[in-house]
Amino acid sequence: MEAYPDRFCHDLPTKPLIANKILVTGATGYIGGKLVPELLARGYQVRVMVRTFTPQHQERWPGVEIAIADALEYEDLKKALKGIHCAYFLMHSLQLGKKKFKKIDTQVAINFRKAAAENNLKRIIYLGGLGDPKKSLSAHLRSRLMVAEELQKGITPVTFLRAAVIIGSGSTSYKIIKHLIQNCPVFLFPLRANSKCQPIAIRDVIKYLVGCLENAKTTGNSYDIGGQNIHTYQMMLKIQATVLGRKRIFIPSFFSTVNICARIASLFTPASFELIKSLMESCVNDVVCQNKDIIKLIPFQPLTYKEALISALSRESQKDVSCNKNEAIVIANGALEK
Ligand SMILES: NC(=O)c1ccc[n+]([C@@H]2O[C@H](COP(=O)([O-])OP(=O)(O)OC[C@H]3O[C@@H](n4cnc5c(N)ncnc54)[C@H](OP(=O)(O)O)[C@@H]3O)[C@@H](O)[C@H]2O)c1
């Protein structure tokens, strides 16, 4: 049996540069957790950075170096970055709510850039959010951008990948959309809510993260990454409803429904109300790729939104033994034909 199954990068056009040690921060998070096995499968020496040690980490990543560090603790962070060639920055503090995350995420970025410089890192690869920096952005998107700006003030070249909603079984944004559709029969949708989003499948995000590491031309540059489709958020909910085989009613509303939707979603997802609200407030901004240079540097065909949803759904049905797998696959297959 393959040591690290579920590989996404088998058809990536780039080749591994295995001599170098890579640090993955946010390894306990969704994106980091998917990236680590992919790097290991490609032969990289990987160190993961986690805030607290548990034996489960060793079981999850046998043979992987584990550094215990909170990025807010500078000396610990500096030790975690020692001997590293390239570090993936995949951390955020959104769950702390709007009043706190901006300050904390900025401090984390400042610490990171300093520790990277002291350890003579060759590269940082940061995954943040899309959104036009010249426009009025939500607190969440503005904070993601500020992290990039803080990192870029240092001497270590930063590759900044900007993504909208990431679709995958463990992604908070995906889970919010899915649980809303599963649990709300009627949606009050603000009349002016017609902003556009270019969602991307987790497999494509991982391919770009690994591809950037393996293509030196991406060093120090920023790229927008997205899937094949651009949709309004209402359309995204409607497509999710089709994929799940649910009939849902959308009624135009004259007032903002963020608070109500966030409250409902927080009842059904493990994510906190604060985190959901911060993510939902970002729905007023268009999050669509402008800079498409990455397509030439790391060429492959990303999934459509519907394919990404179906892939997430079948992944969930594999994981959840209590779920009726056949039912989920039938729904998924039916949805593809629509
Ligand atoms: N998911 C999406 O839809 C999406 C879309 C666009 C961009 N992104 C970007 O992708 C990156 C990763 O997101 P994600 O969805 O994987 O997030 P996630 O699942 O919420 O994970 C966040 C990770 O950050 C770690 N972390 C937070 N503060 C830390 C600190 N002070 N020191 C050390 N570790 C810390 C957490 O560690 P603990 O386990 O200890 O809390 C966790 O591992 C973020 O930069 C995010 O902006 C995500």
Short mmCIF file of C-alpha atoms and ligand atoms in Angstrom, two decimals:
data_model
loop_
_atom_site.label_atom_id
_atom_site.label_comp_id
_atom_site.label_asym_id
_atom_site.label_seq_id
_atom_site.Cartn_x
_atom_site.Cartn_y
_atom_site.Cartn_z
CA MET A 1 0.00 0.00 0.00
CA GLU A 2 1.17 3.52 -0.72
CA ALA A 3 2.54 5.24 2.42
CA TYR A 4 0.82 8.51 1.56
CA PRO A 5 -2.34 7.88 -0.47
CA ASP A 6 -4.69 10.58 -1.83
CA ARG A 7 -1.92 12.27 -3.74
CA PHE A 8 -2.92 15.26 -5.81
CA CYS A 9 0.41 16.11 -7.46
CA HIS A 10 1.08 12.97 -9.54
CA ASP A 11 0.44 14.92 -12.78
CA LEU A 12 2.24 18.10 -11.72
CA PRO A 13 4.61 19.28 -14.49
CA THR A 14 7.35 20.27 -11.96
CA LYS A 15 9.95 17.95 -10.37
CA PRO A 16 10.85 17.61 -6.67
CA LEU A 17 13.99 19.38 -5.33
CA ILE A 18 14.55 16.91 -2.54
CA ALA A 19 17.82 18.18 -1.06
CA ASN A 20 16.07 20.92 0.85
CA LYS A 21 14.30 20.85 4.21
CA ILE A 22 10.82 22.32 4.18
CA LEU A 23 8.81 23.70 7.10
CA VAL A 24 5.03 23.52 7.07
CA THR A 25 3.32 25.84 9.56
CA GLY A 26 -0.40 25.39 10.18
CA ALA A 27 0.15 21.64 9.78
CA THR A 28 -2.77 20.93 12.14
CA GLY A 29 -4.97 23.07 9.90
CA TYR A 30 -6.78 22.04 6.76
CA ILE A 31 -4.38 23.20 4.03
CA GLY A 32 -1.20 22.36 5.96
CA GLY A 33 -2.60 18.94 6.81
CA LYS A 34 -3.12 18.18 3.14
CA LEU A 35 0.22 19.60 2.06
CA VAL A 36 2.43 17.56 4.40
CA PRO A 37 1.66 14.07 2.95
CA GLU A 38 2.03 15.46 -0.54
CA LEU A 39 5.53 16.78 0.20
CA LEU A 40 6.50 13.52 1.92
CA ALA A 41 5.25 11.49 -1.02
CA ARG A 42 7.50 13.57 -3.27
CA GLY A 43 10.54 12.77 -1.13
CA TYR A 44 10.96 16.03 0.76
CA GLN A 45 12.43 16.26 4.25
CA VAL A 46 9.61 17.92 6.14
CA ARG A 47 9.42 19.60 9.52
CA VAL A 48 5.97 20.50 10.79
CA MET A 49 5.33 23.31 13.22
CA VAL A 50 2.55 22.76 15.75
CA ARG A 51 1.55 24.73 18.83
CA THR A 52 1.08 21.77 21.13
CA PHE A 53 2.57 18.30 21.06
CA THR A 54 0.38 15.20 21.05
CA PRO A 55 1.45 11.60 20.19
CA GLN A 56 -1.16 11.73 17.41
CA HIS A 57 1.14 14.00 15.44
CA GLN A 58 3.82 11.27 15.36
CA GLU A 59 1.23 8.68 14.31
CA ARG A 60 -0.08 10.97 11.61
CA TRP A 61 3.34 11.85 10.19
CA PRO A 62 5.77 9.01 11.01
CA GLY A 63 9.41 10.06 10.70
CA VAL A 64 8.59 13.73 10.32
CA GLU A 65 10.38 16.30 12.50
CA ILE A 66 7.97 18.09 14.80
CA ALA A 67 8.77 21.58 16.05
CA ILE A 68 6.65 22.92 18.86
CA ALA A 69 6.20 26.65 18.50
CA ASP A 70 3.59 29.33 18.70
CA ALA A 71 4.47 31.95 16.09
CA LEU A 72 3.76 34.62 18.69
CA GLU A 73 6.70 33.31 20.76
CA TYR A 74 9.68 34.61 18.85
CA GLU A 75 12.45 32.43 20.33
CA ASP A 76 10.45 29.23 19.75
CA LEU A 77 9.65 30.30 16.22
CA LYS A 78 13.31 31.03 15.51
CA LYS A 79 14.24 27.51 16.62
CA ALA A 80 11.48 26.02 14.46
CA LEU A 81 12.93 27.77 11.39
CA LYS A 82 16.54 26.68 11.96
CA GLY A 83 18.05 24.81 9.01
CA ILE A 84 14.98 25.36 6.83
CA HIS A 85 15.26 26.16 3.12
CA CYS A 86 11.65 27.11 2.44
CA ALA A 87 8.75 27.64 4.87
CA TYR A 88 5.07 27.47 4.07
CA PHE A 89 3.11 30.11 5.98
CA LEU A 90 -0.38 28.64 6.46
CA MET A 91 -1.55 30.24 9.70
CA HIS A 92 -4.37 32.59 10.62
CA SER A 93 -6.21 33.64 13.78
CA LEU A 94 -9.67 34.33 12.31
CA GLN A 95 -11.34 32.30 15.03
CA LEU A 96 -10.35 35.01 17.53
CA GLY A 97 -12.80 37.43 15.95
CA LYS A 98 -12.50 40.77 14.19
CA LYS A 99 -11.26 42.73 17.21
CA LYS A 100 -8.22 40.49 17.70
CA PHE A 101 -7.16 38.71 14.50
CA LYS A 102 -5.75 41.73 12.72
CA LYS A 103 -3.31 42.56 15.52
CA ILE A 104 -2.32 38.95 16.18
CA ASP A 105 -1.88 37.95 12.54
CA THR A 106 0.24 41.04 11.92
CA GLN A 107 2.47 40.17 14.89
CA VAL A 108 2.78 36.58 13.67
CA ALA A 109 3.88 37.86 10.24
CA ILE A 110 6.41 40.28 11.77
CA ASN A 111 7.89 37.51 13.92
CA PHE A 112 8.02 35.18 10.93
CA ARG A 113 9.82 37.59 8.65
CA LYS A 114 12.43 38.32 11.35
CA ALA A 115 12.96 34.65 12.25
CA ALA A 116 13.22 33.78 8.53
CA ALA A 117 15.90 36.45 8.04
CA GLU A 118 17.88 35.32 11.11
CA ASN A 119 17.85 31.74 9.85
CA ASN A 120 18.78 32.76 6.31
CA LEU A 121 15.73 31.09 4.75
CA LYS A 122 15.72 31.08 0.99
CA ARG A 123 11.97 31.28 0.52
CA ILE A 124 8.57 31.74 2.18
CA ILE A 125 5.41 30.56 0.45
CA TYR A 126 2.26 32.17 1.84
CA LEU A 127 -1.32 31.30 0.96
CA GLY A 128 -3.66 34.22 1.58
CA GLY A 129 -6.88 35.62 0.18
CA LEU A 130 -7.98 37.16 -3.11
CA GLY A 131 -9.58 40.62 -3.30
CA ASP A 132 -8.71 43.90 -4.97
CA PRO A 133 -6.34 45.75 -2.58
CA LYS A 134 -7.46 49.12 -4.05
CA LYS A 135 -11.06 48.52 -2.98
CA SER A 136 -12.64 48.54 0.47
CA LEU A 137 -12.02 45.00 1.67
CA SER A 138 -13.57 43.07 4.56
CA ALA A 139 -11.51 42.93 7.77
CA HIS A 140 -10.63 39.31 6.99
CA LEU A 141 -9.36 39.93 3.44
CA ARG A 142 -7.57 43.12 4.52
CA SER A 143 -5.81 41.20 7.28
CA ARG A 144 -4.71 38.42 4.89
CA LEU A 145 -3.23 41.11 2.67
CA MET A 146 -1.48 42.82 5.58
CA VAL A 147 0.19 39.52 6.45
CA ALA A 148 1.63 39.42 2.92
CA GLU A 149 2.79 43.02 3.19
CA GLU A 150 4.50 42.37 6.53
CA LEU A 151 6.22 39.23 5.24
CA GLN A 152 7.35 41.06 2.09
CA LYS A 153 9.13 43.75 4.16
CA GLY A 154 11.81 41.19 5.07
CA ILE A 155 14.84 40.00 3.11
CA THR A 156 13.42 36.50 2.48
CA PRO A 157 11.62 36.32 -0.89
CA VAL A 158 7.91 35.64 -0.43
CA THR A 159 5.73 33.82 -2.93
CA PHE A 160 2.21 35.05 -2.24
CA LEU A 161 -0.60 32.85 -3.54
CA ARG A 162 -4.04 34.42 -3.38
CA ALA A 163 -7.10 32.18 -3.33
CA ALA A 164 -10.85 32.63 -2.83
CA VAL A 165 -12.98 29.92 -1.22
CA ILE A 166 -11.19 26.57 -1.11
CA ILE A 167 -13.44 23.56 -1.73
CA GLY A 168 -12.52 20.39 0.14
CA SER A 169 -14.00 18.17 2.80
CA GLY A 170 -12.18 19.88 5.71
CA SER A 171 -12.33 23.47 4.51
CA THR A 172 -14.29 25.77 6.84
CA SER A 173 -15.73 27.84 3.98
CA TYR A 174 -16.91 24.72 2.16
CA LYS A 175 -18.43 23.30 5.35
CA ILE A 176 -20.34 26.53 5.99
CA ILE A 177 -21.87 26.49 2.49
CA LYS A 178 -22.70 22.81 2.72
CA HIS A 179 -24.29 22.95 6.17
CA LEU A 180 -26.32 26.01 5.28
CA ILE A 181 -27.76 24.18 2.27
CA GLN A 182 -28.39 21.03 4.27
CA ASN A 183 -30.16 22.83 7.09
CA CYS A 184 -31.89 25.91 5.66
CA PRO A 185 -34.83 25.37 3.30
CA VAL A 186 -35.21 29.11 2.57
CA PHE A 187 -32.53 31.75 1.96
CA LEU A 188 -33.07 35.46 2.30
CA PHE A 189 -30.49 36.79 -0.12
CA PRO A 190 -29.63 40.51 -0.05
CA LEU A 191 -30.63 42.17 -3.34
CA ARG A 192 -27.21 43.77 -3.71
CA ALA A 193 -25.29 40.57 -2.97
CA ASN A 194 -24.01 39.86 -6.43
CA SER A 195 -20.25 39.78 -5.79
CA LYS A 196 -18.30 37.17 -7.64
CA CYS A 197 -16.11 34.37 -6.40
CA GLN A 198 -13.69 32.02 -8.15
CA PRO A 199 -13.60 28.96 -5.86
CA ILE A 200 -10.76 26.47 -6.16
CA ALA A 201 -10.52 22.77 -5.28
CA ILE A 202 -8.13 21.75 -2.50
CA ARG A 203 -6.27 19.45 -4.92
CA ASP A 204 -5.51 22.43 -7.18
CA VAL A 205 -4.38 24.58 -4.23
CA ILE A 206 -1.96 21.83 -3.16
CA LYS A 207 -0.67 21.52 -6.72
CA TYR A 208 0.05 25.24 -6.85
CA LEU A 209 1.69 25.21 -3.40
CA VAL A 210 3.98 22.33 -4.38
CA GLY A 211 4.47 23.64 -7.94
CA CYS A 212 5.68 27.02 -6.61
CA LEU A 213 8.26 25.28 -4.42
CA GLU A 214 9.51 23.37 -7.46
CA ASN A 215 9.54 26.27 -9.91
CA ALA A 216 12.23 28.78 -8.91
CA LYS A 217 10.70 31.42 -11.21
CA THR A 218 7.88 31.84 -8.69
CA THR A 219 10.32 32.97 -5.96
CA GLY A 220 9.35 36.39 -4.59
CA ASN A 221 6.26 36.79 -6.80
CA SER A 222 2.49 36.98 -6.21
CA TYR A 223 -0.10 34.96 -8.10
CA ASP A 224 -3.87 34.58 -8.07
CA ILE A 225 -5.07 30.98 -8.11
CA GLY A 226 -8.59 29.87 -8.96
CA GLY A 227 -10.74 27.10 -10.35
CA GLN A 228 -12.42 27.05 -13.75
CA ASN A 229 -15.59 28.95 -12.81
CA ILE A 230 -16.59 32.38 -11.57
CA HIS A 231 -19.95 32.43 -9.76
CA THR A 232 -22.00 34.74 -7.55
CA TYR A 233 -22.32 33.42 -3.99
CA GLN A 234 -26.00 32.77 -4.64
CA MET A 235 -25.08 30.62 -7.63
CA MET A 236 -22.55 28.75 -5.50
CA LEU A 237 -25.27 27.92 -2.96
CA LYS A 238 -27.63 26.84 -5.75
CA ILE A 239 -25.01 24.53 -7.28
CA GLN A 240 -24.27 23.05 -3.85
CA ALA A 241 -28.02 22.43 -3.44
CA THR A 242 -28.08 20.59 -6.80
CA VAL A 243 -25.08 18.48 -5.85
CA LEU A 244 -26.71 17.55 -2.53
CA GLY A 245 -30.05 16.91 -4.22
CA ARG A 246 -31.88 19.55 -2.14
CA LYS A 247 -34.54 21.99 -3.32
CA ARG A 248 -33.92 25.41 -1.79
CA ILE A 249 -35.82 28.69 -2.09
CA PHE A 250 -33.99 32.00 -2.52
CA ILE A 251 -35.93 35.14 -1.63
CA PRO A 252 -34.53 38.64 -2.29
CA SER A 253 -34.03 40.61 0.92
CA PHE A 254 -33.61 44.35 1.53
CA PHE A 255 -31.33 43.93 4.53
CA SER A 256 -28.04 42.17 5.29
CA THR A 257 -28.49 38.57 6.40
CA VAL A 258 -24.88 37.94 7.51
CA ASN A 259 -25.69 37.78 11.23
CA ILE A 260 -28.64 35.41 10.75
CA CYS A 261 -26.77 33.13 8.33
CA ALA A 262 -23.67 33.08 10.55
CA ARG A 263 -25.80 32.18 13.59
CA ILE A 264 -27.49 29.34 11.68
CA ALA A 265 -24.20 28.05 10.26
CA SER A 266 -22.57 28.12 13.71
CA LEU A 267 -25.26 25.72 14.97
CA PHE A 268 -24.29 23.12 12.40
CA THR A 269 -20.54 23.53 11.89
CA PRO A 270 -17.75 23.24 14.47
CA ALA A 271 -16.58 26.73 13.46
CA SER A 272 -17.32 29.61 15.84
CA PHE A 273 -19.86 32.34 15.10
CA GLU A 274 -17.02 34.90 14.99
CA LEU A 275 -15.06 32.96 12.37
CA ILE A 276 -18.13 32.32 10.21
CA LYS A 277 -19.20 35.95 10.45
CA SER A 278 -15.74 37.17 9.41
CA LEU A 279 -15.77 34.83 6.41
CA MET A 280 -19.32 35.80 5.43
CA GLU A 281 -18.53 39.51 5.64
CA SER A 282 -15.97 38.89 2.89
CA CYS A 283 -18.81 37.95 0.53
CA VAL A 284 -19.29 41.66 -0.30
CA ASN A 285 -15.94 41.62 -2.14
CA ASP A 286 -15.29 40.16 -5.57
CA VAL A 287 -12.66 37.44 -5.19
CA VAL A 288 -11.69 36.66 -8.76
CA CYS A 289 -8.25 36.02 -10.29
CA GLN A 290 -6.72 39.07 -12.00
CA ASN A 291 -3.09 38.00 -12.30
CA LYS A 292 -3.13 34.72 -14.22
CA ASP A 293 0.65 34.29 -14.71
CA ILE A 294 0.65 31.07 -12.68
CA ILE A 295 -1.19 29.24 -15.48
CA LYS A 296 1.91 29.48 -17.69
CA LEU A 297 4.38 28.61 -14.94
CA ILE A 298 2.49 25.64 -13.47
CA PRO A 299 0.20 24.49 -16.26
CA PHE A 300 -2.67 22.10 -15.54
CA GLN A 301 -6.44 22.16 -15.84
CA PRO A 302 -8.07 23.03 -12.49
CA LEU A 303 -11.40 21.48 -11.49
CA THR A 304 -14.76 23.17 -12.04
CA TYR A 305 -16.70 24.26 -8.94
CA LYS A 306 -19.13 21.37 -9.34
CA GLU A 307 -16.32 18.83 -9.76
CA ALA A 308 -14.67 20.22 -6.62
CA LEU A 309 -17.92 19.88 -4.64
CA ILE A 310 -18.42 16.32 -5.84
CA SER A 311 -14.84 15.43 -5.00
CA ALA A 312 -15.30 16.85 -1.46
CA LEU A 313 -18.57 14.98 -1.04
CA SER A 314 -17.12 11.65 -2.10
CA ARG A 315 -14.11 12.24 0.16
CA GLU A 316 -16.49 12.83 3.08
CA SER A 317 -18.44 9.68 2.30
CA GLN A 318 -15.16 7.69 2.32
CA LYS A 319 -14.20 9.13 5.70
CA ASP A 320 -17.55 8.91 7.42
CA VAL A 321 -18.38 5.26 8.03
CA SER A 322 -21.84 6.18 9.21
CA CYS A 323 -22.59 7.89 5.92
CA ASN A 324 -24.33 5.90 3.24
CA LYS A 325 -21.51 5.87 0.70
CA ASN A 326 -23.55 4.59 -2.21
CA GLU A 327 -26.15 7.29 -1.72
CA ALA A 328 -23.48 10.02 -1.76
CA ILE A 329 -21.86 8.67 -4.91
CA VAL A 330 -25.23 8.37 -6.66
CA ILE A 331 -25.99 12.00 -5.81
CA ALA A 332 -22.55 13.02 -7.00
CA ASN A 333 -22.85 11.17 -10.29
CA GLY A 334 -26.34 12.55 -10.88
CA ALA A 335 -25.12 16.07 -10.17
CA LEU A 336 -22.33 15.77 -12.72
CA GLU A 337 -24.81 15.06 -15.46
CA LYS A 338 -26.87 18.21 -14.72
N1 LIG B 1 -9.70 27.41 3.82
C1 LIG B 1 -9.96 28.31 2.87
O1 LIG B 1 -11.05 28.31 2.23
C2 LIG B 1 -8.89 29.33 2.50
C3 LIG B 1 -9.13 30.16 1.40
C4 LIG B 1 -8.15 31.07 1.01
C5 LIG B 1 -6.96 31.17 1.71
N2 LIG B 1 -6.76 30.35 2.78
C6 LIG B 1 -5.50 30.52 3.53
O2 LIG B 1 -4.87 29.30 3.76
C7 LIG B 1 -4.12 29.37 4.99
C8 LIG B 1 -4.45 28.16 5.83
O3 LIG B 1 -5.86 28.12 6.04
P1 LIG B 1 -6.61 26.83 6.64
O4 LIG B 1 -7.97 26.86 6.05
O5 LIG B 1 -5.76 25.63 6.51
O6 LIG B 1 -6.72 27.27 8.18
P2 LIG B 1 -7.06 26.36 9.45
O7 LIG B 1 -7.52 25.02 9.07
O8 LIG B 1 -7.96 27.19 10.31
O9 LIG B 1 -5.64 26.22 10.18
C9 LIG B 1 -4.98 27.33 10.73
C10 LIG B 1 -3.65 26.84 11.27
O10 LIG B 1 -2.92 27.96 11.77
C11 LIG B 1 -2.30 27.54 13.00
N3 LIG B 1 -2.00 28.73 13.79
C12 LIG B 1 -2.78 29.80 14.02
N4 LIG B 1 -2.14 30.69 14.79
C13 LIG B 1 -0.92 30.17 15.06
C14 LIG B 1 0.19 30.61 15.81
N5 LIG B 1 0.17 31.77 16.47
N6 LIG B 1 1.29 29.83 15.87
C15 LIG B 1 1.33 28.62 15.23
N7 LIG B 1 0.30 28.15 14.50
C16 LIG B 1 -0.82 28.91 14.41
C17 LIG B 1 -3.36 26.65 13.65
O11 LIG B 1 -2.77 25.88 14.68
P3 LIG B 1 -3.64 25.27 15.89
O12 LIG B 1 -4.14 23.92 15.40
O13 LIG B 1 -2.68 25.14 17.00
O14 LIG B 1 -4.77 26.21 16.16
C18 LIG B 1 -3.78 25.83 12.43
O15 LIG B 1 -2.88 24.77 12.21
C19 LIG B 1 -4.48 30.71 5.66
O16 LIG B 1 -3.46 31.64 5.42
C20 LIG B 1 -5.75 31.13 4.92
O17 LIG B 1 -5.91 32.53 4.83
C21 LIG B 1 -7.69 29.43 3.19
#
